[in-house]
Coordinates of C-alpha atoms in Angstrom, one line a residue:
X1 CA 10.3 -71.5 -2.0
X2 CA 6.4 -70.9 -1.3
X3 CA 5.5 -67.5 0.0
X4 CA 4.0 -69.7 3.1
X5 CA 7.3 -71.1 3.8
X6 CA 8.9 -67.7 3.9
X7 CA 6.5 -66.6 6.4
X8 CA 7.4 -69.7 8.8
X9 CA 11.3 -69.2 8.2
X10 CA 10.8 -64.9 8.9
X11 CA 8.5 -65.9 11.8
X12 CA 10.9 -68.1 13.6
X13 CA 13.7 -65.7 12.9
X14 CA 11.7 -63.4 15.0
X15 CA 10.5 -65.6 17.5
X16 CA 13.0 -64.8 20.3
X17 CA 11.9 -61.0 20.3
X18 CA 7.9 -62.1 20.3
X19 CA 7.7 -65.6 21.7
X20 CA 4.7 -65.0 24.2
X21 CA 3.9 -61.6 24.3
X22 CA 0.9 -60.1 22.3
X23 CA 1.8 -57.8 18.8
X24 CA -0.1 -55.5 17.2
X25 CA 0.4 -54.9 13.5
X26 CA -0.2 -51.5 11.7
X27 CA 0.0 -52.2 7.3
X28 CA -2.0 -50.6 4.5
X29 CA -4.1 -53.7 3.4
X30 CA -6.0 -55.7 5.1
X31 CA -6.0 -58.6 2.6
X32 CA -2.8 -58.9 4.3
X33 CA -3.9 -59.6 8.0
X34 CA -4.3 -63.3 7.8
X35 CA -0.8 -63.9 6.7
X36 CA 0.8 -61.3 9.7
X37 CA -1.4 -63.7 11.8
X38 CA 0.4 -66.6 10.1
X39 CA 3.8 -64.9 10.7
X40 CA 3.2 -64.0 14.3
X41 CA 1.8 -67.9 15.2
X42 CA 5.1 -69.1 13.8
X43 CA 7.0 -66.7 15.7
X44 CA 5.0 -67.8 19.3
X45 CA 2.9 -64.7 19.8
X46 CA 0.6 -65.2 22.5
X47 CA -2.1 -63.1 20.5
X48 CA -1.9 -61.0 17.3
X49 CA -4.1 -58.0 16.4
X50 CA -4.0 -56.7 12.4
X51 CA -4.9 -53.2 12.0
X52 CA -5.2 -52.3 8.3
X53 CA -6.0 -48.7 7.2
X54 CA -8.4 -50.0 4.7
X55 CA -10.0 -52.3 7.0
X56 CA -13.2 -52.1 8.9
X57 CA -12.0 -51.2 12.4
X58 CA -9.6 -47.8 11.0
X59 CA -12.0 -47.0 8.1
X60 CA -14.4 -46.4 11.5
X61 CA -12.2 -43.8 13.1
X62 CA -12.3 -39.9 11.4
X63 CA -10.1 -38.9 8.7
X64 CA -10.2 -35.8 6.3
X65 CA -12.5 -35.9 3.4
X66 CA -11.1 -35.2 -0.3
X67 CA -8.4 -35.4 -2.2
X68 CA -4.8 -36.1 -0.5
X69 CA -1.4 -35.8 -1.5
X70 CA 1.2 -39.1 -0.9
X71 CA 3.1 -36.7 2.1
X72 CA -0.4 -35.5 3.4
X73 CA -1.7 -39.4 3.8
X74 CA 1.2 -40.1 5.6
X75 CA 1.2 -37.6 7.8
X76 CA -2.3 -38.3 8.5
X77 CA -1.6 -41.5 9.4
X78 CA 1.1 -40.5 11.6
X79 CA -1.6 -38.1 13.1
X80 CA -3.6 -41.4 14.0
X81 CA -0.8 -43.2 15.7
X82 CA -0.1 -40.5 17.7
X83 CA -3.7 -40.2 19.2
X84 CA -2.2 -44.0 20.6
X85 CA -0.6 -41.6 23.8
X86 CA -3.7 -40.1 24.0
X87 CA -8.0 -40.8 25.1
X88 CA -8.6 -41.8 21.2
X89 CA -10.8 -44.4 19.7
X90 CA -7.4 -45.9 18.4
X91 CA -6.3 -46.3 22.0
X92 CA -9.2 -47.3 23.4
X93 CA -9.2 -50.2 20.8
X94 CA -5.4 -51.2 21.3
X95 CA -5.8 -51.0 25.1
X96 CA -9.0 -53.5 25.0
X97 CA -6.3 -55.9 23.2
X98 CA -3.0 -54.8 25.5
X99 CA -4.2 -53.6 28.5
X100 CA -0.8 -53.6 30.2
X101 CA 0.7 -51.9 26.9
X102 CA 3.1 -54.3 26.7
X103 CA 2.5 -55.9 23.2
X104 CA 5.2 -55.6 20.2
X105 CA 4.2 -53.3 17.6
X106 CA 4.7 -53.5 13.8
X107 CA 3.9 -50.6 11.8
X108 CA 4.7 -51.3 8.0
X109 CA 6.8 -48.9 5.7
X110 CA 6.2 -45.9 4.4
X111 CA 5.2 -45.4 7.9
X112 CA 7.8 -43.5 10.8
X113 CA 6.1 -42.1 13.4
X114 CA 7.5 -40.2 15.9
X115 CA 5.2 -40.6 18.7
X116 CA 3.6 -44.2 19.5
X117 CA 3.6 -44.3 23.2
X118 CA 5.4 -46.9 25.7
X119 CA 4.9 -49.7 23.8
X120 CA 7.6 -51.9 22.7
X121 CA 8.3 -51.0 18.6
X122 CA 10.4 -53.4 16.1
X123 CA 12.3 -52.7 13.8
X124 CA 12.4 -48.5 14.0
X125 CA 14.1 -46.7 11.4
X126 CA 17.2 -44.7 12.5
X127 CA 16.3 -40.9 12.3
X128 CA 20.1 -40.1 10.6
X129 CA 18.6 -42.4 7.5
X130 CA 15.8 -40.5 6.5
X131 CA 18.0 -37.4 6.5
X132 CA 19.5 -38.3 2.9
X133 CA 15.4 -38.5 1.2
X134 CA 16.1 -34.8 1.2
X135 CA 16.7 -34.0 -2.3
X136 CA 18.9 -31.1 -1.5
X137 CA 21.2 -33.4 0.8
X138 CA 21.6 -37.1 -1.2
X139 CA 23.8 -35.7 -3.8
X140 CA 26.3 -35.5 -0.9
X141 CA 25.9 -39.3 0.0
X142 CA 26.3 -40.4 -4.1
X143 CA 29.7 -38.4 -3.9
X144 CA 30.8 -40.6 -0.1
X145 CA 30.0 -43.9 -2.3
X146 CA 31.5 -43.4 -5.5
X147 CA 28.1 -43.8 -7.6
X148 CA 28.0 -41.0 -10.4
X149 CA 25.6 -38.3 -10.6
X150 CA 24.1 -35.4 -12.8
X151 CA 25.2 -31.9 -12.6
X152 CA 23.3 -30.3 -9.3
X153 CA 23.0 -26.8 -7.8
X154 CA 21.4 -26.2 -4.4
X155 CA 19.5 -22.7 -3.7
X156 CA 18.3 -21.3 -0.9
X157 CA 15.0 -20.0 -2.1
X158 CA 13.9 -16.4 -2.3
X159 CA 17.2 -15.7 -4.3
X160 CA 17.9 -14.1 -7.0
X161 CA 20.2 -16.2 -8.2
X162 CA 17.8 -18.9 -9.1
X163 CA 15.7 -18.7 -12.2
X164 CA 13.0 -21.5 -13.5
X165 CA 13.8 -21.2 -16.6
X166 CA 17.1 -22.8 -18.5
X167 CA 19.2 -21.6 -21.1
X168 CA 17.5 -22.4 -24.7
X169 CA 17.6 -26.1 -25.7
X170 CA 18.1 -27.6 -22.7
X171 CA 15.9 -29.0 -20.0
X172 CA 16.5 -28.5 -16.3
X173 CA 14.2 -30.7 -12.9
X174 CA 13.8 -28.8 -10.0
X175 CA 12.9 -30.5 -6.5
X176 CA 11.9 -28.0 -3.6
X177 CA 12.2 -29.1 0.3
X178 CA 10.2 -26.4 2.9
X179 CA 12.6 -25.7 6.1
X180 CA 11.9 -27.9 8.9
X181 CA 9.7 -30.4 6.8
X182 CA 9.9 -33.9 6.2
X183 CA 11.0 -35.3 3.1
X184 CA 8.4 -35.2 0.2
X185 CA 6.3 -38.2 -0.9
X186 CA 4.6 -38.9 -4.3
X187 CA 7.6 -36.5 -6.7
X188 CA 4.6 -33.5 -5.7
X189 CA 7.3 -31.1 -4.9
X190 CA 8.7 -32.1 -8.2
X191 CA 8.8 -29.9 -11.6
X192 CA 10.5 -29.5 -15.1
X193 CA 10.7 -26.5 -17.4
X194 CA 12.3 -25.7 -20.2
X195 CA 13.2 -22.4 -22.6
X196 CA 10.1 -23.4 -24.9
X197 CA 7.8 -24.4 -21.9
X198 CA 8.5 -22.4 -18.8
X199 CA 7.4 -24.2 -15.0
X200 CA 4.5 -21.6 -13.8
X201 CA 6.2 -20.1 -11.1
X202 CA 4.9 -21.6 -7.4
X203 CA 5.3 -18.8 -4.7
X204 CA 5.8 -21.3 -1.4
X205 CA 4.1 -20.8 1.9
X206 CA 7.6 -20.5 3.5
X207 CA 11.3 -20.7 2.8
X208 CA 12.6 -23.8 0.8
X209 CA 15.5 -25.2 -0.6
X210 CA 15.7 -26.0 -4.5
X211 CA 18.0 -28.4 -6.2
X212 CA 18.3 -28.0 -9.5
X213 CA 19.8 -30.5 -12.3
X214 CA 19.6 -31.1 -15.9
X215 CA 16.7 -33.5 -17.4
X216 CA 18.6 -36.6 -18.6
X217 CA 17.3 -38.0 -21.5
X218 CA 16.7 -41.9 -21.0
X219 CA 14.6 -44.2 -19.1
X220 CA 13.7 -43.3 -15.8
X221 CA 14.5 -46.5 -13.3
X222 CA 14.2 -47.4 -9.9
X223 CA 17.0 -49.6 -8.0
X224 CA 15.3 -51.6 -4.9
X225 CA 16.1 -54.6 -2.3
X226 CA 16.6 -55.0 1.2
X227 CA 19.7 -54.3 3.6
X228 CA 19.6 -57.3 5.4
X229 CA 22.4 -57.9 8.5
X230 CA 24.9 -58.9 6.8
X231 CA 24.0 -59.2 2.9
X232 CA 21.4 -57.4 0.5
X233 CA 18.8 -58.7 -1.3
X234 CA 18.8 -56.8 -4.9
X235 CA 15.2 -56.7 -6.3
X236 CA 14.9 -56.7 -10.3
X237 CA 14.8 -53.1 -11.3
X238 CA 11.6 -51.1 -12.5
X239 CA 10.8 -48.4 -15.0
X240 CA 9.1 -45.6 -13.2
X241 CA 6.4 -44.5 -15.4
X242 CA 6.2 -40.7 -15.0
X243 CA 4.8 -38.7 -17.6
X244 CA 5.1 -35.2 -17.7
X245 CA 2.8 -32.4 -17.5
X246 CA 3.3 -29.9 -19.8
X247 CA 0.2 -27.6 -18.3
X248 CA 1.7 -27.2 -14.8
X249 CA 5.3 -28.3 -15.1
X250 CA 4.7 -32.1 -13.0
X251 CA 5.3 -35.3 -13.3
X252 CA 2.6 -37.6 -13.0
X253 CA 3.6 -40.7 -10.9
X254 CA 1.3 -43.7 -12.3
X255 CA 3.0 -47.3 -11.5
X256 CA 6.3 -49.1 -12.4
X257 CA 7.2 -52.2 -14.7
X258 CA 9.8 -54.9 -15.1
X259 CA 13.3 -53.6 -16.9
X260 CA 13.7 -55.6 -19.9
X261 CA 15.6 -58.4 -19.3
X262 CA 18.8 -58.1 -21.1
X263 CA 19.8 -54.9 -18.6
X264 CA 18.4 -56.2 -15.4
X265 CA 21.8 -58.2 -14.6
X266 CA 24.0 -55.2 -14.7
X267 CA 21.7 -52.8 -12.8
X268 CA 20.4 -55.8 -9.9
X269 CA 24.6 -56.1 -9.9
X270 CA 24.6 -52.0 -9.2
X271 CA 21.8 -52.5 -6.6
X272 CA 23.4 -55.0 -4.0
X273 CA 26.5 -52.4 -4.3
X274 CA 24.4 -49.8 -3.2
X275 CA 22.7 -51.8 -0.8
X276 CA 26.4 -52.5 0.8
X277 CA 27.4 -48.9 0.2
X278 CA 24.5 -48.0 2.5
X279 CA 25.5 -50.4 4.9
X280 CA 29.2 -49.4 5.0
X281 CA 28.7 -46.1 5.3
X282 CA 25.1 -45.3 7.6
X283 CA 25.0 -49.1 8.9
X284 CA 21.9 -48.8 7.2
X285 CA 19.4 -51.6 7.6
X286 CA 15.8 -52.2 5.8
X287 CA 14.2 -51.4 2.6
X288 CA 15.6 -48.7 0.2
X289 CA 15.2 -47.8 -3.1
X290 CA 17.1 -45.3 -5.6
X291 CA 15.5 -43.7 -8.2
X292 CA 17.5 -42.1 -11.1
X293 CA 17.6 -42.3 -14.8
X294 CA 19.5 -45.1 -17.2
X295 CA 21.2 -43.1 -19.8
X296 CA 23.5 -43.8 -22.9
X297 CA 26.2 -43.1 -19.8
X298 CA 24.9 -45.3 -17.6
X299 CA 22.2 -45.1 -14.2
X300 CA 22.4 -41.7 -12.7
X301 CA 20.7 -41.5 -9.3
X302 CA 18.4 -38.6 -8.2
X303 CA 16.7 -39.5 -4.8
X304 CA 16.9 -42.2 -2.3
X305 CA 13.9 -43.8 -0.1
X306 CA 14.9 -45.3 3.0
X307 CA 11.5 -47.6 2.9
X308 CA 10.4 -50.4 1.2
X309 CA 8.6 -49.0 -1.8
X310 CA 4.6 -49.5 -3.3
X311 CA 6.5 -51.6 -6.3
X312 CA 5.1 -54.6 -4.0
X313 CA 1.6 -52.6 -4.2
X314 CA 0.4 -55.3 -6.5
X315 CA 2.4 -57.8 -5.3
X316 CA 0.4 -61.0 -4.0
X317 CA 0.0 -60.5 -0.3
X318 CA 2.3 -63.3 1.7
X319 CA 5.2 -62.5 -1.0
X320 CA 4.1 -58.4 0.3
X321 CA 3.8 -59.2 3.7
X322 CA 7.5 -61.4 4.2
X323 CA 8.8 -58.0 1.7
X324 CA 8.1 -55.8 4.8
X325 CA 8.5 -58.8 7.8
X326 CA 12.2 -58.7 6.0
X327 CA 13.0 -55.2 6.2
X328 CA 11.5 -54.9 10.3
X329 CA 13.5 -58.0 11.0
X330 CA 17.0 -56.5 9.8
X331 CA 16.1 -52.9 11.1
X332 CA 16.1 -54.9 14.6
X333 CA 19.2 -56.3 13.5
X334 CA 17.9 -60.1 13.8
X335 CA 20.3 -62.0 11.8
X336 CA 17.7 -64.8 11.0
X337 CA 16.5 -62.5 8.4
X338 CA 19.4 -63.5 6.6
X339 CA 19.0 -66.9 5.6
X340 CA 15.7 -66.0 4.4
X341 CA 17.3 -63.7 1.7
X342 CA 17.8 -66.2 -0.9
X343 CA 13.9 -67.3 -1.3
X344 CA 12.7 -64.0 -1.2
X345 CA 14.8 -62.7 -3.6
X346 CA 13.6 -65.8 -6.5
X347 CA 9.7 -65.2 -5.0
X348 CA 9.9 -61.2 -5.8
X349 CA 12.0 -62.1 -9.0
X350 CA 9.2 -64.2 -9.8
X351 CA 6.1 -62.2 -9.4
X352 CA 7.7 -58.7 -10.5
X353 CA 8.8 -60.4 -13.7
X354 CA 5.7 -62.6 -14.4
X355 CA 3.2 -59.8 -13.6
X356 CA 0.4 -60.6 -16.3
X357 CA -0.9 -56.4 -16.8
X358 CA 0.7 -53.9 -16.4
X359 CA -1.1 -51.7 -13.2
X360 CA -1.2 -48.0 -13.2
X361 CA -2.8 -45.7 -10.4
X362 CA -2.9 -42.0 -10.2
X363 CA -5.2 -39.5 -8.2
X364 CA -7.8 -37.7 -10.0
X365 CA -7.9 -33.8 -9.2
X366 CA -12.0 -33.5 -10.4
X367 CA -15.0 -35.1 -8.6
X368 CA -15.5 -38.0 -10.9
X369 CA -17.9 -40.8 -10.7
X370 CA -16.9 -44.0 -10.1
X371 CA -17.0 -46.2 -13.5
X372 CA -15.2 -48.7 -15.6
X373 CA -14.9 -49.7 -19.0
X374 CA -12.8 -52.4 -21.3
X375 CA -10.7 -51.4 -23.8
X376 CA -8.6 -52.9 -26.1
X377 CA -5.7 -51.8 -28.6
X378 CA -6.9 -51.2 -32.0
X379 CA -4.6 -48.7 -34.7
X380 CA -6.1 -45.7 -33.1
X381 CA -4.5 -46.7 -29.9
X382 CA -7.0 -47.6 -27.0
X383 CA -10.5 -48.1 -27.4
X384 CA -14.0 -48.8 -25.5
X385 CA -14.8 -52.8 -26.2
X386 CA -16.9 -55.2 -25.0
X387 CA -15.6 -57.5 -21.9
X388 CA -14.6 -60.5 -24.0
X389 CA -12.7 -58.3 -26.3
X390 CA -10.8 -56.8 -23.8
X391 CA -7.0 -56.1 -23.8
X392 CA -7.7 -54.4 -20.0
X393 CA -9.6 -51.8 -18.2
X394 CA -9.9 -48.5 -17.0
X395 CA -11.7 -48.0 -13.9
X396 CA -12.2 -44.6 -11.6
X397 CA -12.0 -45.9 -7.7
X398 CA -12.3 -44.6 -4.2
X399 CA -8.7 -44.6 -2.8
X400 CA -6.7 -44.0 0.1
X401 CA -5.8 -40.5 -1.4
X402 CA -9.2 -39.8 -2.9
X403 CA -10.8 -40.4 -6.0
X404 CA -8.5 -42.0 -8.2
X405 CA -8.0 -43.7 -11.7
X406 CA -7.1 -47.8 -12.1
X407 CA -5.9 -49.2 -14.9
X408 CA -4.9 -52.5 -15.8
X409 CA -3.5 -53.7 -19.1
X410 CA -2.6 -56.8 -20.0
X411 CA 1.3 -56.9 -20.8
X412 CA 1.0 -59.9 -23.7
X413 CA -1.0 -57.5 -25.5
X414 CA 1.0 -54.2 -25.3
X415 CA 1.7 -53.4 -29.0
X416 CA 5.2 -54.0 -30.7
X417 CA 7.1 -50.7 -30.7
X418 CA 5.2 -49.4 -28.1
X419 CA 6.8 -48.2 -24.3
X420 CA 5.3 -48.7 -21.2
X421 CA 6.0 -45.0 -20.7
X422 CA 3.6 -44.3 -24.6
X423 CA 1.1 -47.4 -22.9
X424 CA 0.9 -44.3 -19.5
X425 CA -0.2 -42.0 -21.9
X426 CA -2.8 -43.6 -23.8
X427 CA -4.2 -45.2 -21.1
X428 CA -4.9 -41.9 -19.2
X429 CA -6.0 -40.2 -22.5
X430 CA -8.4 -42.8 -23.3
X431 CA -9.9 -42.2 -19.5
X432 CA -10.3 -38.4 -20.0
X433 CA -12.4 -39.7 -23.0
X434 CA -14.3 -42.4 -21.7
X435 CA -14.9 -41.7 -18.3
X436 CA -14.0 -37.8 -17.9
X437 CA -11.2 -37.8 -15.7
X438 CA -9.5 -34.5 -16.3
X439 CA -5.9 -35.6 -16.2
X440 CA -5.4 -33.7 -19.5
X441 CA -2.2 -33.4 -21.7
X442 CA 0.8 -36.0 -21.0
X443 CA 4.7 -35.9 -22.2
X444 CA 6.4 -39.0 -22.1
X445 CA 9.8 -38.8 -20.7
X446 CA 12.7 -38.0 -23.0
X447 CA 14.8 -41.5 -24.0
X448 CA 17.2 -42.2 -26.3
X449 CA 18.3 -46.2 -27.1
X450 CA 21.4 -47.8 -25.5
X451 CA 22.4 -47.8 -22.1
X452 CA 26.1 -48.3 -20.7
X453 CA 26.7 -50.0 -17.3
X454 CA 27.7 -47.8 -14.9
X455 CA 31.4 -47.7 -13.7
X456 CA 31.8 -46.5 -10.0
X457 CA 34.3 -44.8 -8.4
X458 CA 34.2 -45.2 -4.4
X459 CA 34.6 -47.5 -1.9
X460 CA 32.3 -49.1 0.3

């Protein structure tokens, strides 16, 4: 099915919400605007304004300078949505559109504000769902479905009772949540340690809660689809490349890629289960993801995202745009949605698994200039190359969080032997080299070969 057919078929499952009325649309890209319009004129809108946060009329309005973290951009943006209920530039330009604030508004996942005014908002996420992103609380839910887990311990933090560092030989990931806070974004409340190389100890601002669990040695994985009304759409599952930091005790989040093949069956099997689960047991409706590890054991969760997820960051933008129309349309329980499900699914199949580089993006901490260079593999790893030589490119940028580092390699000519996860590493080393980044020593994570399926235990 063509991405522009999608649109039409998610439009006129929407249509009897919309049919007349203006919308406004609130999404991340604003590549993406002509095909919300699209969406919307299939639906019946009477009028349809697309406000991207990268395009010309947000860029206009204030926002803190620097470097952000992935929970600090979204609460900024929440910040600006807010101003909505208030004398604000943002009002001001809604209320030229919607005078009688009256028009159906769309804001796009990651975003969940809590305050957007009077006007009418589809597809809001139920507040109960995002309780189980806390990493101290989702444990709980693995247990209700039946899904086995690692090992955990929860702290209440001062204590005594919790220490950084594990016994010798053995690894341990610790995720700290701050009372009364949201749930983190971006793994930055994320860190590792280990008898040999100790987590520097991070005194917090205020109290927090620590979960604590062993580091599991294989490839680190992320389940995602979409909770539809009354089926899920499993999405092929993606390695979450996540080297670690061995100066500071992190993990550096820099991109996903396609599972191999021969193990996406089982795990897209163990992804509409979930998706069900969810369903079954928080009548949960939208885009979710769960991120865990595939071991010789089997996938062992770690945290849930009640969202659809920046996987579809690259992804072309109809194909993006009907990704997030889907998950709005079955939070509003719109069982048109539905039928749509099957020709999404073989369109994101297609594109995740086709993807011709492999993209990686990460924030720079340093004030770097903005630069690129080609590179191409050579025995030594990565090198600088001319453009018609090139295997790819590495690229500092001006981001949405700040200054950041792009890379792009092509997939057809990642070496034999060597893993996404080693491809992370080189890639960022060869950018502290060429174009002085300061991202500094990486780890990649701890695998070992094989995988079993995993057998679950619950019901749904």
């Amino acid at each position: 099915m063509r991405d522009e057919d999608l649109l039409e078929a998610l439009g006129s499952a929407i249509g009897p919400k919309v049919a007349g009325e203006r919308a406004v649309v609130f999404c991340s890209h604003s590549v993406d605007a002509p095909h919300w319009r699209s969406l919307l004129a299939a639906a019946g809108t009477a009028d349809v304004l697309v406000l991207a946060f990268d395009g010309s009329l947000l860029a206009s309005l204030p926002s803190p300078p620097g470097t952000r973290s992935a929970a600090q951009l979204l609460a900024d943006r929440h910040a600006l949505l807010a101003t909505l209920t208030t004398d604000s530039p943002l009002s001001a330009l809604v209320d030229r559109f919607d005078p009688d604030k009256r028009a159906a508004l769309f804001i796009t996942d990651p975003l969940d504000p809590l305050v957007i005014g009077s006007r009418p908002r589809i597809g809001a996420k139920h507040p109960s769902w995002s309780l189980f992103e806390h990493k101290s609380v989702v444990d709980v839910l693995w247990d209700s479905i039946g899904l086995p887990r690692a090992e955990s311990a929860v702290y209440d933090e001062p204590g005594s009772l919790w220490r950084p560092v594990p016994p010798r030989g053995a690894e341990v990931v610790s995720a700290a949540q701050s009372y009364g806070a949201e749930p983190s974004a971006g793994g930055g409340d994320i860190r590792w340690s280990s008898a040999r190389m100790p987590s520097p100890r991070v005194e917090p601002a205020g109290r927090r809660r620590i979960r604590v669990m062993p580091m599991l040695p294989g490839v680190p994985c992320r389940l995602h689809g979409l909770v539809l009304v009354e089926a899920t759409v499993a999405f092929i599952p993606l390695e979450l490349l996540v080297p670690r930091r061995p100066a500071d005790g992190t993990f550096l989040c820099a991109g996903t890629a396609p599972m191999p093949v021969a193990q996406q069956r089982g795990l897209i099997e163990l992804t509409r289960w979930t998706g069900e689960a969810l369903r079954g047991r928080l009548r949960y409706r939208g885009g979710f993801s769960v991120d865990g590890i595939l071991t010789q054991n089997g996938f062992r969760p770690t945290d849930l995202n009640t969202r659809v997820t920046s996987a579809f960051e690259a992804a072309p933008p109809p194909l993006r745009v009907a990704v997030h129309a889907s998950a709005l349309l079955a939070r509003e329980g719109l069982t048109g949605v539905d039928a749509a499900g099957p020709g999404l699914t073989e369109n994101v199949h297609r594109a995740l698994n086709d993807a011709v580089d492999l993209n990686l993006l990460t924030v720079i901490r340093r004030p770097t200039p903005l630069a690129r260079r080609h590179v191409r593999w050579s025995d030594r790893g990565l090198e600088a190359c001319r453009p018609d030589e090139a295997h790819g490119s590495v690229e500092v940028i001006n981001g949405p969080r700040g200054t950041a580092l792009r890379a792009q390699l092509s997939r057809k000519h990642l070496p034999m032997g060597v893993s996404p996860q080693e491809s992370v590493v080189v890639a960022l080393r060869v950018a502290d080299e060429l174009l002085g980044t300061g991202i500094g020593d990486l780890l990649a994570p701890p695998v070992r070969s094989g995988a079993a399926p995993t057998q679950r235990s619950g019901t749904t």
